[in-house]
Amino acid sequence: QVQLVESGGGSVQAGGSLRLSCAASGYTYTMYCIRWFRQAPGKEREGVAGIYTGISKTYYADSVKGRFTISQDNAKNRMYLQMNSLKLDDTAMYYCAASTLSARCEDARPEQYNYWGQGTQVTVSS
C-alpha cells in the first residue's frame, strides 16, 4: 500500500508560480512512476507531468512543457511540481498518482496509476 498526500495548492494571478508537493508513505519502494494529473470541471483528467522514480526521467504534456517541472526528493519521499508562468487554463484540481503496476512512465492514462492522493486545488485568476 502507498499513501499520497498533496499540498501547496492555492490561488495565484496569471503569470505567477506555485509549487505543489506530494508526500508518499507506505511501500514507496514499489512505486515505478509518479505523475501529476489535473482535472478541471467538465474536462477529462490530464496527466501533465510524470517521473520514472528509478532514474528520474521526466515526461511532460505539451500544455505545460517549459513551464512546469516535476522533481523528487527520495530522502524525504516527496515529489514536487513547480508551476511557473501559470495561465487561466491551468485552473484545476491537481492530483498526485503513483503506479506500482508498470514502469512505462510515459503512459499518462489515469488507469495506469493505482494510488491517488486526495487532490489540491489550483486557481489562476486574471
Coordinates of N, CA and C in Angstrom, one line a residue, residues 48-120:
V48 N -0.2 15.7 -16.5 CA 0.6 16.8 -17.0 C 2.1 16.6 -16.9
A49 N 2.5 15.8 -15.9 CA 3.9 15.6 -15.7 C 4.2 14.3 -14.9
G50 N 5.2 13.6 -15.4 CA 5.5 12.3 -14.8 C 7.0 12.1 -14.6
I51 N 7.3 11.2 -13.7 CA 8.7 10.9 -13.4 C 8.9 9.4 -13.2
Y52 N 9.9 8.9 -13.8 CA 10.3 7.5 -13.6 C 11.2 7.5 -12.3
T53 N 10.7 7.0 -11.2 CA 11.4 7.2 -10.0 C 12.8 6.6 -9.9
G54 N 13.0 5.5 -10.6 CA 14.3 4.9 -10.6 C 15.4 5.6 -11.2
I55 N 15.1 6.4 -12.2 CA 16.2 7.1 -13.0 C 15.9 8.6 -13.1
S56 N 14.8 9.0 -12.5 CA 14.4 10.4 -12.6 C 14.2 11.0 -14.0
K57 N 13.8 10.1 -14.9 CA 13.4 10.6 -16.2 C 12.0 11.2 -16.2
T58 N 11.9 12.3 -16.8 CA 10.7 13.1 -16.7 C 9.9 13.2 -18.0
Y59 N 8.6 13.4 -17.9 CA 7.7 13.4 -19.0 C 6.7 14.6 -18.8
Y60 N 6.4 15.3 -19.9 CA 5.5 16.4 -19.8 C 4.5 16.5 -20.9
A61 N 3.3 16.9 -20.6 CA 2.3 17.2 -21.6 C 2.7 18.4 -22.3
D62 N 2.3 18.5 -23.6 CA 2.6 19.7 -24.4 C 2.1 21.0 -23.7
S63 N 1.0 20.9 -23.1 CA 0.3 22.0 -22.5 C 1.1 22.7 -21.4
V64 N 2.1 22.0 -20.8 CA 2.8 22.5 -19.7 C 4.3 22.5 -19.9
K65 N 4.7 22.0 -21.0 CA 6.2 21.8 -21.3 C 6.8 23.2 -21.3
G66 N 7.9 23.3 -20.6 CA 8.6 24.6 -20.5 C 8.2 25.5 -19.3
R67 N 7.0 25.1 -18.7 CA 6.5 25.9 -17.6 C 6.5 25.2 -16.3
F68 N 6.2 23.9 -16.4 CA 6.1 23.0 -15.2 C 7.4 22.1 -15.1
T69 N 7.8 21.8 -13.9 CA 8.9 20.9 -13.6 C 8.6 20.0 -12.5
I70 N 8.7 18.7 -12.8 CA 8.4 17.7 -11.8 C 9.8 17.2 -11.3
S71 N 9.8 17.0 -9.9 CA 11.1 16.5 -9.3 C 10.8 15.6 -8.1
Q72 N 11.8 15.0 -7.6 CA 11.6 14.1 -6.5 C 12.7 14.3 -5.5
D73 N 12.4 14.1 -4.2 CA 13.4 14.0 -3.2 C 13.2 12.7 -2.5
N74 N 14.1 11.7 -2.9 CA 13.9 10.4 -2.4 C 14.1 10.3 -0.9
A75 N 15.0 11.1 -0.4 CA 15.3 11.1 1.1 C 14.1 11.4 1.9
K76 N 13.2 12.3 1.3 CA 12.1 12.8 2.0 C 10.8 12.1 1.5
N77 N 10.9 11.2 0.5 CA 9.7 10.6 -0.1 C 8.7 11.6 -0.5
R78 N 9.2 12.7 -1.2 CA 8.4 13.7 -1.6 C 8.6 14.0 -3.1
M79 N 7.5 14.3 -3.8 CA 7.6 14.7 -5.2 C 7.0 16.1 -5.3
Y80 N 7.5 16.9 -6.3 CA 7.1 18.2 -6.4 C 6.7 18.6 -7.8
L81 N 5.8 19.6 -7.9 CA 5.5 20.1 -9.2 C 5.7 21.6 -9.2
Q82 N 6.7 22.1 -9.7 CA 6.9 23.5 -9.8 C 6.2 24.1 -11.0
M83 N 5.3 25.0 -10.8 CA 4.5 25.6 -11.9 C 4.8 27.0 -12.0
N84 N 5.3 27.4 -13.2 CA 5.6 28.8 -13.5 C 4.8 29.3 -14.6
S85 N 4.8 30.6 -14.8 CA 4.0 31.2 -15.9 C 2.6 30.7 -16.0
L86 N 1.9 30.6 -14.8 CA 0.6 30.0 -14.8 C -0.4 30.8 -15.6
K87 N -1.3 30.0 -16.3 CA -2.3 30.6 -17.1 C -3.7 30.2 -16.5
L88 N -4.7 31.0 -17.0 CA -6.1 30.7 -16.6 C -6.4 29.2 -16.8
D89 N -6.0 28.7 -17.9 CA -6.3 27.3 -18.2 C -5.7 26.3 -17.3
D90 N -4.8 26.7 -16.5 CA -4.1 25.8 -15.5 C -5.0 25.6 -14.3
T91 N -6.1 26.3 -14.2 CA -7.0 26.1 -13.0 C -7.6 24.7 -13.1
A92 N -7.5 24.0 -12.0 CA -7.9 22.6 -11.9 C -7.6 22.1 -10.5
M93 N -8.2 20.9 -10.2 CA -7.8 20.1 -9.1 C -6.6 19.3 -9.5
Y94 N -5.5 19.3 -8.8 CA -4.3 18.6 -9.1 C -4.1 17.4 -8.2
Y95 N -3.8 16.3 -8.8 CA -3.7 15.0 -8.1 C -2.3 14.4 -8.3
C96 N -1.7 13.9 -7.3 CA -0.5 13.1 -7.4 C -0.9 11.6 -7.4
A97 N -0.3 10.9 -8.3 CA -0.7 9.5 -8.5 C 0.6 8.7 -8.7
A98 N 0.5 7.4 -8.2 CA 1.7 6.5 -8.3 C 1.3 5.2 -9.0
S99 N 2.2 4.7 -9.7 CA 1.9 3.4 -10.3 C 2.9 2.4 -9.8
T100 N 2.4 1.3 -9.3 CA 3.2 0.1 -8.9 C 3.0 -1.0 -9.9
L101 N 2.3 -0.7 -11.0 CA 1.9 -1.7 -12.0 C 2.9 -1.8 -13.1
S102 N 3.4 -0.7 -13.5 CA 4.2 -0.7 -14.8 C 5.3 0.4 -14.7
A103 N 6.4 0.2 -15.4 CA 7.5 1.2 -15.4 C 7.4 2.0 -16.7
R104 N 6.3 1.9 -17.4 CA 6.1 2.7 -18.7 C 5.6 4.0 -18.2
C105 N 6.4 4.8 -17.7 CA 6.1 6.1 -17.1 C 5.7 7.1 -18.1
E106 N 5.9 6.9 -19.4 CA 5.5 7.8 -20.4 C 4.0 7.7 -20.6
D107 N 3.4 6.6 -20.1 CA 2.0 6.4 -20.2 C 1.2 7.3 -19.2
A108 N 0.4 8.2 -19.8 CA -0.2 9.2 -19.0 C -1.7 8.9 -18.7
R109 N -2.1 7.6 -19.0 CA -3.5 7.3 -18.8 C -3.8 7.1 -17.4
P110 N -4.8 7.7 -16.8 CA -5.1 7.5 -15.4 C -5.3 6.1 -14.9
E111 N -5.7 5.2 -15.8 CA -6.0 3.8 -15.4 C -4.7 3.1 -15.1
Q112 N -3.5 3.6 -15.5 CA -2.2 3.0 -15.3 C -1.7 3.3 -13.9
Y113 N -2.4 4.2 -13.2 CA -1.9 4.6 -11.8 C -2.9 4.1 -10.8
N114 N -2.4 3.3 -9.8 CA -3.2 2.7 -8.9 C -3.3 3.3 -7.5
Y115 N -2.5 4.3 -7.3 CA -2.6 5.0 -6.0 C -2.8 6.5 -6.3
W116 N -3.7 7.2 -5.5 CA -4.0 8.6 -5.8 C -4.1 9.3 -4.5
G117 N -3.7 10.6 -4.5 CA -3.9 11.5 -3.4 C -5.3 12.1 -3.5
Q118 N -5.6 12.9 -2.5 CA -7.0 13.5 -2.5 C -7.1 14.7 -3.3
G119 N -6.0 15.3 -3.8 CA -6.1 16.4 -4.7 C -5.8 17.7 -3.9
T120 N -5.3 18.7 -4.7 CA -5.2 20.1 -4.1 C -5.6 21.1 -5.3

